[in-house]
Short mmCIF file of C-alpha atoms in Angstrom, two decimals:
data_model
loop_
_atom_site.label_atom_id
_atom_site.label_comp_id
_atom_site.label_asym_id
_atom_site.label_seq_id
_atom_site.Cartn_x
_atom_site.Cartn_y
_atom_site.Cartn_z
CA MET A 1 42.59 80.68 -31.71
CA ASP A 2 42.22 80.65 -27.91
CA ALA A 3 38.56 79.50 -28.17
CA ALA A 4 39.73 76.62 -30.53
CA LYS A 5 42.43 75.52 -28.14
CA SER A 6 40.02 75.61 -25.31
CA LEU A 7 37.56 73.42 -27.25
CA LYS A 8 40.24 70.89 -28.10
CA LYS A 9 41.14 70.54 -24.44
CA LYS A 10 37.57 70.04 -23.52
CA LEU A 11 37.14 67.29 -26.19
CA ALA A 12 40.42 65.62 -25.37
CA LEU A 13 39.53 64.52 -21.92
CA PRO A 14 36.32 62.58 -22.89
CA LEU A 15 38.30 60.99 -25.80
CA ILE A 16 41.06 59.81 -23.38
CA VAL A 17 38.54 58.37 -20.94
CA ALA A 18 36.74 56.62 -23.78
CA LEU A 19 40.01 55.03 -25.04
CA ILE A 20 40.88 53.81 -21.49
CA PHE A 21 37.46 52.31 -21.17
CA ILE A 22 37.78 50.41 -24.54
CA LEU A 23 41.28 49.13 -23.57
CA LEU A 24 39.98 47.84 -20.16
CA PHE A 25 36.98 46.17 -21.78
CA SER A 26 39.23 44.41 -24.38
CA VAL A 27 41.54 43.10 -21.70
CA ASN A 28 38.65 41.68 -19.61
CA THR A 29 37.07 40.04 -22.73
CA PRO A 30 39.95 38.61 -24.80
CA ASN A 31 37.67 37.05 -27.40
CA GLY A 32 36.06 40.43 -28.13
CA ASN A 33 33.15 40.10 -30.55
CA ASN A 34 34.01 36.44 -31.21
CA ASN A 35 32.10 35.74 -28.11
CA SER A 36 28.94 35.89 -30.11
CA ILE A 37 30.05 33.01 -32.39
CA PRO A 38 28.90 29.69 -31.03
CA LYS A 39 31.72 27.19 -30.45
CA PRO A 40 31.41 23.65 -31.83
CA HIS A 41 30.32 21.32 -29.21
CA GLY A 42 32.26 18.02 -28.73
CA PRO A 43 31.23 15.17 -26.44
CA PRO A 44 31.05 16.01 -22.79
CA ALA A 45 34.24 15.62 -20.83
CA VAL A 46 32.86 12.55 -19.06
CA CYS A 47 33.02 10.52 -22.29
CA SER A 48 35.90 12.36 -23.99
CA LEU A 49 38.25 11.00 -21.36
CA GLY A 50 36.98 7.36 -21.79
CA VAL A 51 36.54 6.83 -25.57
CA SER A 52 37.75 3.31 -26.56
CA GLU A 53 40.54 3.28 -29.09
CA GLN A 54 40.52 -0.57 -29.23
CA THR A 55 38.75 -2.90 -31.55
CA ILE A 56 37.71 -5.16 -28.57
CA THR A 57 36.53 -3.43 -25.38
CA PRO A 58 35.72 -5.23 -22.14
CA LEU A 59 32.26 -4.14 -20.80
CA LYS A 60 32.58 -3.17 -17.09
CA ASN A 61 31.01 -5.40 -14.45
CA THR A 62 30.37 -8.21 -17.02
CA LYS A 63 32.15 -11.02 -18.85
CA HIS A 64 31.22 -9.55 -22.18
CA LEU A 65 33.26 -7.74 -24.89
CA LEU A 66 32.12 -4.87 -27.02
CA VAL A 67 33.39 -4.34 -30.56
CA SER A 68 31.75 -1.43 -32.33
CA ALA A 69 28.50 0.65 -32.51
CA TYR A 70 26.65 1.55 -35.75
CA VAL A 71 23.59 3.54 -36.59
CA ASP A 72 20.91 0.97 -37.65
CA GLN A 73 17.27 2.04 -37.75
CA ARG A 74 15.93 -1.06 -39.64
CA VAL A 75 14.48 -2.44 -36.42
CA LYS A 76 11.40 -0.50 -35.29
CA ASP A 77 11.93 1.96 -32.45
CA LEU A 78 15.65 1.18 -32.24
CA ASP A 79 18.53 3.36 -33.51
CA ILE A 80 21.85 1.90 -32.65
CA ARG A 81 23.38 -1.64 -33.01
CA ILE A 82 26.33 -2.46 -30.73
CA ILE A 83 28.14 -5.62 -31.96
CA GLY A 84 29.73 -7.66 -29.16
CA ILE A 85 30.84 -11.07 -27.93
CA PHE A 86 28.80 -12.12 -24.89
CA LYS A 87 29.17 -15.00 -22.45
CA ARG A 88 25.94 -16.88 -23.21
CA ASP A 89 25.26 -18.00 -19.58
CA SER A 90 25.86 -14.60 -18.08
CA ILE A 91 23.57 -12.26 -20.00
CA GLN A 92 21.83 -9.76 -17.74
CA PRO A 93 19.66 -6.68 -18.38
CA LEU A 94 21.63 -3.76 -19.81
CA HIS A 95 20.95 -0.03 -20.23
CA CYS A 96 22.18 2.36 -22.90
CA VAL A 97 23.45 5.82 -22.27
CA PHE A 98 24.64 8.33 -24.91
CA CYS A 99 26.99 11.24 -25.09
CA CYS A 100 24.88 13.82 -26.94
CA THR A 101 26.51 16.92 -28.56
CA ASN A 102 26.55 18.88 -25.31
CA PHE A 103 25.10 16.76 -22.56
CA LEU A 104 24.77 13.21 -21.11
CA SER A 105 21.51 11.45 -22.06
CA LYS A 106 19.20 9.57 -19.73
CA THR A 107 19.43 5.80 -19.88
CA THR A 108 17.24 3.71 -22.09
CA PRO A 109 16.73 -0.10 -21.80
CA ALA A 110 18.76 -2.28 -24.18
CA THR A 111 17.44 -5.00 -26.35
CA ILE A 112 19.84 -7.99 -26.50
CA LEU A 113 19.85 -10.19 -29.55
CA GLN A 114 22.10 -13.22 -29.41
CA HIS A 115 23.00 -14.79 -32.73
CA SER A 116 21.63 -18.27 -33.22
CA ASP A 117 24.89 -19.66 -34.61
CA HIS A 118 27.50 -20.20 -31.86
CA PHE A 119 28.42 -23.88 -32.46
CA GLY A 120 28.29 -24.70 -28.81
CA PHE A 121 30.97 -22.21 -27.65
CA PRO A 122 30.48 -20.35 -24.36
CA PHE A 123 30.85 -16.92 -26.07
CA ALA A 124 28.55 -15.86 -29.01
CA THR A 125 28.17 -12.88 -31.30
CA THR A 126 25.56 -10.66 -29.66
CA ASP A 127 23.83 -7.45 -30.85
CA VAL A 128 22.70 -4.86 -28.39
CA MET A 129 20.09 -2.50 -29.75
CA CYS A 130 19.60 0.93 -28.23
CA GLN A 131 17.02 3.78 -28.75
CA ILE A 132 18.42 7.33 -28.76
CA PRO A 133 16.41 9.66 -26.46
CA GLN A 134 14.72 12.64 -28.13
CA ASN A 135 16.73 15.78 -28.64
CA CYS A 136 20.00 13.93 -28.34
CA ASN A 137 22.50 14.26 -31.17
CA ALA A 138 24.42 11.15 -30.11
CA THR A 139 28.15 10.81 -30.80
CA HIS A 140 29.19 7.99 -28.43
CA VAL A 141 27.34 5.17 -26.54
CA THR A 142 28.11 2.89 -23.67
CA LEU A 143 26.23 0.19 -21.77
CA LEU A 144 25.51 -0.01 -18.03
CA THR A 145 24.42 -2.82 -15.79
CA THR A 146 22.20 -0.41 -13.82
CA PRO A 147 19.82 2.35 -14.97
CA ASP A 148 21.74 4.90 -13.04
CA LYS A 149 23.62 7.12 -15.50
CA GLU A 150 25.93 8.38 -12.79
CA SER A 151 27.88 5.16 -13.14
CA ALA A 152 28.72 6.17 -16.77
CA SER A 153 31.46 8.48 -15.47
CA ASP A 154 34.05 5.80 -15.46
CA SER A 155 32.69 3.76 -18.43
CA THR A 156 34.37 3.21 -21.76
CA TRP A 157 32.55 4.83 -24.68
CA LEU A 158 32.22 3.61 -28.27
CA PRO A 159 32.07 6.11 -31.13
CA ILE A 160 28.86 5.72 -33.23
CA ARG A 161 29.68 5.00 -36.85
CA ASN A 162 27.65 5.17 -40.09
CA GLN A 163 25.93 8.46 -39.00
CA LYS A 164 23.98 10.04 -41.80
CA SER A 165 20.85 12.15 -41.97
CA ASP A 166 19.76 10.43 -45.14
CA ARG A 167 20.87 7.05 -46.25
CA GLN A 168 23.56 7.34 -48.98
CA LYS A 169 22.32 6.64 -52.37
CA GLU A 170 23.70 3.43 -53.95
CA GLU A 171 25.13 5.20 -56.95
CA ASN A 172 27.34 7.26 -54.61
CA MET A 173 28.95 4.23 -52.93
CA LYS A 174 32.67 4.60 -52.76
CA PHE A 175 33.32 0.91 -53.50
CA ASP A 176 31.60 -1.58 -55.69
CA PHE A 177 33.05 -4.72 -53.93
CA THR A 178 34.61 -5.26 -50.51
CA VAL A 179 36.12 -8.64 -49.55
CA CYS A 180 35.98 -9.44 -45.76
CA ILE A 181 38.71 -11.80 -44.57
CA SER A 182 37.42 -12.76 -41.16
CA SER A 183 40.42 -14.01 -39.30
CA LEU A 184 44.19 -14.11 -39.71
CA PHE A 185 46.03 -15.93 -36.94
CA GLY A 186 48.70 -18.42 -36.03
CA ASP A 187 51.50 -16.50 -37.64
CA TYR A 188 50.13 -17.40 -41.02
CA ASN A 189 52.69 -16.60 -43.68
CA ASN A 190 51.49 -17.94 -47.04
CA VAL A 191 52.72 -14.84 -48.86
CA LEU A 192 52.53 -16.06 -52.44
CA GLN A 193 48.94 -17.38 -52.23
CA PHE A 194 47.93 -14.14 -50.47
CA ALA A 195 49.50 -11.91 -53.15
CA GLU A 196 48.04 -13.95 -56.03
CA THR A 197 44.59 -13.94 -54.41
CA LEU A 198 44.51 -10.18 -53.73
CA GLU A 199 45.82 -9.40 -57.25
CA MET A 200 43.19 -11.80 -58.66
CA TYR A 201 40.45 -9.96 -56.82
CA ARG A 202 41.71 -6.67 -58.12
CA LEU A 203 41.38 -7.95 -61.64
CA LEU A 204 37.86 -9.07 -60.93
CA GLY A 205 36.85 -5.58 -59.75
CA VAL A 206 37.26 -5.71 -55.99
CA ASN A 207 38.15 -2.18 -54.64
CA ARG A 208 38.85 -2.98 -50.95
CA VAL A 209 39.87 -5.92 -48.76
CA VAL A 210 39.28 -5.82 -44.97
CA ILE A 211 41.38 -8.17 -42.95
CA TYR A 212 40.96 -8.83 -39.20
CA ASN A 213 44.54 -9.60 -38.03
CA THR A 214 45.35 -11.51 -34.82
CA SER A 215 48.86 -12.53 -35.99
CA CYS A 216 50.73 -13.28 -39.19
CA GLY A 217 54.25 -14.01 -40.27
CA PRO A 218 56.90 -11.29 -40.83
CA GLU A 219 56.92 -11.52 -44.65
CA LEU A 220 53.11 -11.53 -44.90
CA ASP A 221 53.07 -8.54 -42.47
CA ARG A 222 55.42 -6.68 -44.79
CA LEU A 223 53.20 -7.44 -47.78
CA LEU A 224 50.01 -6.41 -46.02
CA GLN A 225 51.65 -3.18 -44.79
CA ASN A 226 52.45 -2.33 -48.40
CA TYR A 227 48.88 -3.06 -49.44
CA SER A 228 47.60 -0.89 -46.57
CA GLN A 229 49.76 2.11 -47.54
CA GLU A 230 48.40 1.78 -51.02
CA GLY A 231 44.83 1.78 -49.68
CA PHE A 232 43.65 -1.52 -51.16
CA VAL A 233 43.79 -3.40 -47.78
CA GLU A 234 42.25 -2.18 -44.52
CA MET A 235 43.90 -3.93 -41.63
CA VAL A 236 41.77 -4.25 -38.48
CA PRO A 237 43.74 -5.25 -35.33
CA TRP A 238 41.90 -8.24 -33.74
CA PRO A 239 43.60 -9.22 -30.45
CA ILE A 240 40.93 -11.73 -29.49
CA ASP A 241 43.59 -13.94 -27.89
CA LYS A 242 44.22 -11.19 -25.33
CA HIS A 243 40.68 -11.46 -23.95
CA LEU A 244 39.56 -15.12 -24.57
CA ASN A 245 41.01 -18.50 -25.40
CA PRO A 246 39.97 -18.59 -29.18
CA SER A 247 39.34 -21.94 -30.82
CA ARG A 248 41.16 -22.92 -34.02
CA GLY A 249 38.12 -25.00 -35.09
CA TRP A 250 34.42 -24.44 -35.70
CA LEU A 251 32.86 -26.90 -33.27
CA HIS A 252 33.17 -26.54 -29.51
CA SER A 253 32.66 -30.26 -28.84
CA GLN A 254 35.74 -31.16 -31.06
CA HIS A 255 38.03 -28.23 -30.68
CA GLY A 256 37.33 -26.58 -27.24
CA GLY A 257 38.03 -22.93 -26.46
CA ASP A 258 35.83 -19.99 -25.60
CA VAL A 259 34.72 -18.71 -29.04
CA HIS A 260 34.40 -20.07 -32.55
CA TYR A 261 37.50 -19.86 -34.81
CA PHE A 262 39.04 -16.69 -33.44
CA GLY A 263 35.79 -14.86 -33.31
CA GLN A 264 35.03 -15.34 -37.01
CA LEU A 265 31.30 -14.92 -36.73
CA THR A 266 31.81 -11.51 -35.02
CA THR A 267 34.27 -10.18 -37.54
CA LEU A 268 32.05 -11.16 -40.50
CA ASN A 269 29.14 -9.21 -38.97
CA GLU A 270 31.43 -6.29 -38.03
CA CYS A 271 32.64 -6.08 -41.65
CA ILE A 272 29.22 -5.97 -43.03
CA TYR A 273 28.35 -2.98 -40.88
CA ARG A 274 31.78 -1.36 -41.44
CA SER A 275 30.97 -1.57 -45.25
CA MET A 276 27.29 -0.78 -45.08
CA GLU A 277 27.56 2.88 -46.17
CA ARG A 278 30.66 2.43 -48.33
CA SER A 279 30.33 -0.72 -50.50
CA ARG A 280 27.59 -1.86 -52.85
CA TYR A 281 28.46 -5.55 -52.33
CA VAL A 282 30.42 -7.43 -49.70
CA LEU A 283 32.04 -10.87 -50.23
CA LEU A 284 32.34 -13.01 -47.14
CA ASN A 285 35.11 -15.61 -47.65
CA ASP A 286 38.55 -16.81 -46.59
CA ILE A 287 41.92 -15.84 -48.11
CA ASP A 288 42.28 -19.28 -49.71
CA GLU A 289 39.02 -18.79 -51.69
CA ILE A 290 38.37 -16.90 -54.86
CA LEU A 291 34.79 -16.25 -55.93
CA MET A 292 35.20 -16.77 -59.66
CA PRO A 293 32.64 -15.88 -62.41
CA TYR A 294 32.71 -18.40 -65.29
CA GLN A 295 30.45 -16.68 -67.79
CA HIS A 296 31.47 -13.09 -67.06
CA LYS A 297 34.67 -11.13 -67.26
CA ASP A 298 34.48 -9.73 -63.73
CA LEU A 299 32.23 -9.55 -60.68
CA MET A 300 30.39 -6.42 -61.66
CA SER A 301 29.25 -7.96 -64.95
CA LEU A 302 28.18 -11.08 -62.98
CA MET A 303 26.20 -9.01 -60.45
CA ASN A 304 24.59 -6.82 -63.03
CA THR A 305 23.22 -9.94 -64.71
CA LEU A 306 22.18 -11.63 -61.45
CA GLN A 307 20.43 -8.55 -60.07
CA LYS A 308 18.48 -8.08 -63.30
CA GLN A 309 17.41 -11.68 -63.18
CA HIS A 310 16.60 -11.60 -59.44
CA PRO A 311 15.83 -7.91 -58.63
CA ASN A 312 14.65 -8.45 -54.99
CA THR A 313 17.64 -10.55 -54.00
CA GLY A 314 20.14 -9.28 -51.39
CA VAL A 315 22.12 -12.49 -50.70
CA PHE A 316 23.79 -14.71 -53.34
CA LEU A 317 25.19 -18.06 -52.20
CA ILE A 318 28.28 -19.29 -54.14
CA GLU A 319 29.12 -23.05 -54.01
CA ASN A 320 32.42 -24.13 -52.67
CA HIS A 321 34.70 -26.33 -54.86
CA THR A 322 38.00 -27.61 -53.46
CA TYR A 323 41.12 -27.75 -55.45
CA PRO A 324 43.49 -30.23 -53.75
CA LYS A 325 47.14 -29.60 -53.57
CA LYS A 326 48.07 -31.66 -56.64
CA LEU A 327 50.44 -29.85 -58.96
CA PHE A 328 49.98 -29.72 -62.71
CA ASN A 329 53.20 -30.17 -64.78
CA GLN A 330 55.34 -28.94 -61.95
CA SER A 331 58.51 -29.07 -64.02
CA LYS A 332 57.06 -26.62 -66.64
CA SER A 333 54.43 -24.66 -64.77
CA GLY A 334 56.01 -24.33 -61.32
CA PRO A 335 56.78 -21.09 -59.51
CA LEU A 336 58.55 -18.51 -61.59
CA PRO A 337 62.22 -18.01 -60.78
CA GLN A 338 61.41 -14.66 -59.21
CA TRP A 339 59.23 -16.34 -56.63
CA ASN A 340 61.97 -18.71 -55.27
CA GLY A 341 62.25 -18.04 -51.64
CA VAL A 342 58.87 -16.38 -51.27
CA PRO A 343 56.89 -18.23 -48.56
CA GLY A 344 53.69 -19.99 -49.67
CA PHE A 345 52.51 -21.79 -52.76
CA ASP A 346 51.48 -20.90 -56.27
CA ILE A 347 47.66 -21.33 -56.73
CA MET A 348 48.10 -21.18 -60.59
CA VAL A 349 49.27 -24.78 -60.73
CA HIS A 350 46.39 -26.08 -58.62
CA ILE A 351 43.97 -26.75 -61.45
CA TYR A 352 42.41 -29.95 -60.33
CA ARG A 353 38.89 -29.56 -58.99
CA GLU A 354 37.10 -31.97 -56.66
CA GLU A 355 33.42 -32.48 -57.51
CA PRO A 356 31.41 -31.76 -54.34
CA ASP A 357 29.15 -34.50 -52.88
CA ARG A 358 25.66 -32.80 -53.02
CA ASN A 359 24.06 -35.76 -51.18
CA ILE A 360 25.47 -34.27 -47.91
CA TYR A 361 25.65 -30.75 -46.66
CA HIS A 362 27.83 -28.65 -48.81
CA PRO A 363 28.92 -25.18 -47.76
CA HIS A 364 28.54 -21.96 -49.65
CA LYS A 365 30.05 -18.50 -49.22
CA LEU A 366 28.23 -15.21 -49.75
CA ILE A 367 27.96 -12.12 -51.90
CA VAL A 368 25.66 -9.70 -50.02
CA GLN A 369 24.11 -6.30 -50.29
CA PRO A 370 25.14 -5.23 -46.78
CA ARG A 371 21.99 -3.14 -46.16
CA ALA A 372 19.93 -6.26 -46.77
CA VAL A 373 21.63 -8.16 -43.96
CA GLN A 374 21.16 -7.74 -40.18
CA GLN A 375 22.97 -10.90 -38.97
CA THR A 376 25.18 -13.40 -40.79
CA SER A 377 26.82 -16.73 -40.19
CA VAL A 378 29.71 -18.16 -42.17
CA HIS A 379 27.75 -20.08 -44.84
CA ASP A 380 24.40 -18.41 -44.64
CA VAL A 381 22.69 -15.25 -43.32
CA LEU A 382 20.64 -15.39 -40.10
CA LYS A 383 18.48 -12.28 -40.51
CA MET A 384 17.85 -10.35 -43.64
CA SER A 385 15.35 -8.60 -45.88
CA GLY A 386 14.63 -9.67 -49.44
CA ALA A 387 15.39 -12.98 -51.03
CA LYS A 388 18.35 -15.36 -51.32
CA PHE A 389 19.68 -17.06 -54.46
CA LYS A 390 21.94 -20.02 -54.98
CA VAL A 391 24.12 -19.17 -57.94
CA PRO A 392 24.68 -22.20 -60.29
CA PRO A 393 28.27 -23.34 -60.21
CA ASP A 394 28.69 -22.99 -63.96
CA VAL A 395 27.92 -19.27 -63.48
CA CYS A 396 30.09 -18.70 -60.47
CA ARG A 397 31.88 -20.92 -57.91
CA ILE A 398 34.58 -20.75 -55.32
CA ILE A 399 38.07 -21.78 -56.29
CA HIS A 400 39.19 -23.05 -52.88
CA SER A 401 42.86 -23.84 -52.65
CA PRO A 402 43.54 -24.93 -49.04
CA ILE A 403 46.98 -25.69 -47.63
CA SER A 404 45.76 -29.31 -46.92
CA THR A 405 42.57 -31.34 -47.53
CA PRO A 406 41.08 -34.19 -45.39
CA THR A 407 41.15 -36.61 -48.32
CA ASP A 408 43.50 -37.21 -51.27
CA PRO A 409 41.34 -38.26 -54.19
CA PRO A 410 43.02 -39.85 -57.23
CA LEU A 411 43.44 -37.81 -60.39
CA ASP A 412 40.79 -39.74 -62.28
CA GLN A 413 38.16 -38.42 -59.77
CA LEU A 414 39.20 -34.81 -60.41
CA HIS A 415 38.25 -32.30 -63.09
CA VAL A 416 40.72 -29.97 -64.85
CA ASP A 417 39.80 -26.38 -64.38
CA THR A 418 42.17 -23.65 -65.85
CA ARG A 419 39.87 -20.65 -65.39
CA LEU A 420 42.59 -18.84 -63.43
CA TRP A 421 44.88 -19.13 -66.47
CA ASP A 422 42.55 -16.77 -68.39
CA PHE A 423 44.01 -13.95 -66.19
CA LYS A 424 47.57 -15.10 -66.29
CA ASP A 425 49.04 -12.45 -68.59
CA LYS A 426 47.87 -9.71 -66.21
CA LEU A 427 48.04 -11.54 -62.99
CA LEU A 428 51.64 -12.72 -63.00
CA PRO A 429 53.23 -9.32 -63.74
CA ASN A 430 51.07 -7.72 -61.08
CA VAL A 431 52.13 -10.31 -58.57
CA ILE A 432 55.79 -9.80 -59.32
CA LYS A 433 55.27 -5.97 -59.06
CA VAL A 434 53.70 -6.22 -55.59
CA LEU A 435 56.34 -8.63 -54.31
CA ARG A 436 59.10 -6.41 -55.58
CA ARG A 437 57.48 -3.35 -54.07
CA ALA A 438 57.40 -5.16 -50.63
CA GLU A 439 61.03 -6.25 -51.14
CA LEU A 440 60.12 -9.93 -50.95
CA LEU A 441 61.84 -11.13 -54.07
CA ARG A 442 65.06 -12.88 -53.45
CA SER A 443 66.58 -11.85 -56.72
CA GLU A 444 65.79 -8.97 -59.12
CA THR A 445 68.08 -10.48 -61.89
CA GLN A 446 66.21 -13.60 -62.68
CA ASN A 447 63.50 -13.58 -65.36
#
């Protein structure tokens, strides 16, 4: 027994020393064995502190504005396309620098591509193309006016979007159709037309509508917030008037200002890249326009036919047809009682179509496969791959219902077109439902 006790005493001392050592080691290394697990690397602190959260970002030491950055490797030896609005007479050499996963890259020279369509305005949509240095897993990018990357410490960084190791297969696209509404401004408040048009597009198979919003009226804002919460509308703040004097017209010599039509050319291009990995087709048009198929029940049926007939085509041009503000049987077919007091007008009673004069230039709007387009204008693309096709108006045309028209043709020069009425039984209840959901109906008791 004495020998056993003596052995226990001899063993106890080393055990106590070992326990103390383990406790001290644990205190000095609070993560213990977790130290061997690599931590995920975010962007270096130099760019984490200066990442832009705006949709329009001034470029330091220039008169230019940056909008967004996207992966785009369709131009040889270039990887990133930065969409911006540049002052045309002040373009200077620029340099790209990247936030890599765990370090700041060296600078690379930028390739500046000014869009050919600017309609004489001082500021134009401009693409800046960058090459990512080797061994850089780039997360953010900025532009410098000097090749010294040390000046990047106080720059504003843009997150790089559309990052994929392999291009997403078309069958895995989240949306079939996205509509891009390029500019909403001037406290626009045509609620009824907006609701009818969005619901009409939903019936035609559109999954998503992207709207660049500078300003709109209170009732329309309520409607659009409701659509946004539902997920059908993506609202992009577009405070172009905080940076430039935007024109309300399309030609500088007539309308003045710094940039064409509230930056419409820039937003159309931005929407294409925003949709490039998410949408099979993109429709570029205004909110008072509906791209209407006349021989197919919806847009997918139309495009399936057109793509089969024209397999190498990436851009489809749809002819514009104006429907002047002449009401048809207003006493019988006027606004429903539930719509009394809702701002705007009812497009369902605008069924008189003006025949376009094809002896002069006549505009089109576009349905595009976004990955076929590099640069676009309003009525045509500027750079693309593949072919273009003008869709015959008896197959598909634009129902354009503007608030006002420059001329007022007599009825005997107009054509009756009631294509919208084919959707009336589904459209009208859907419009009433969305107006009620947004609490925009004056009375719930009227039928």
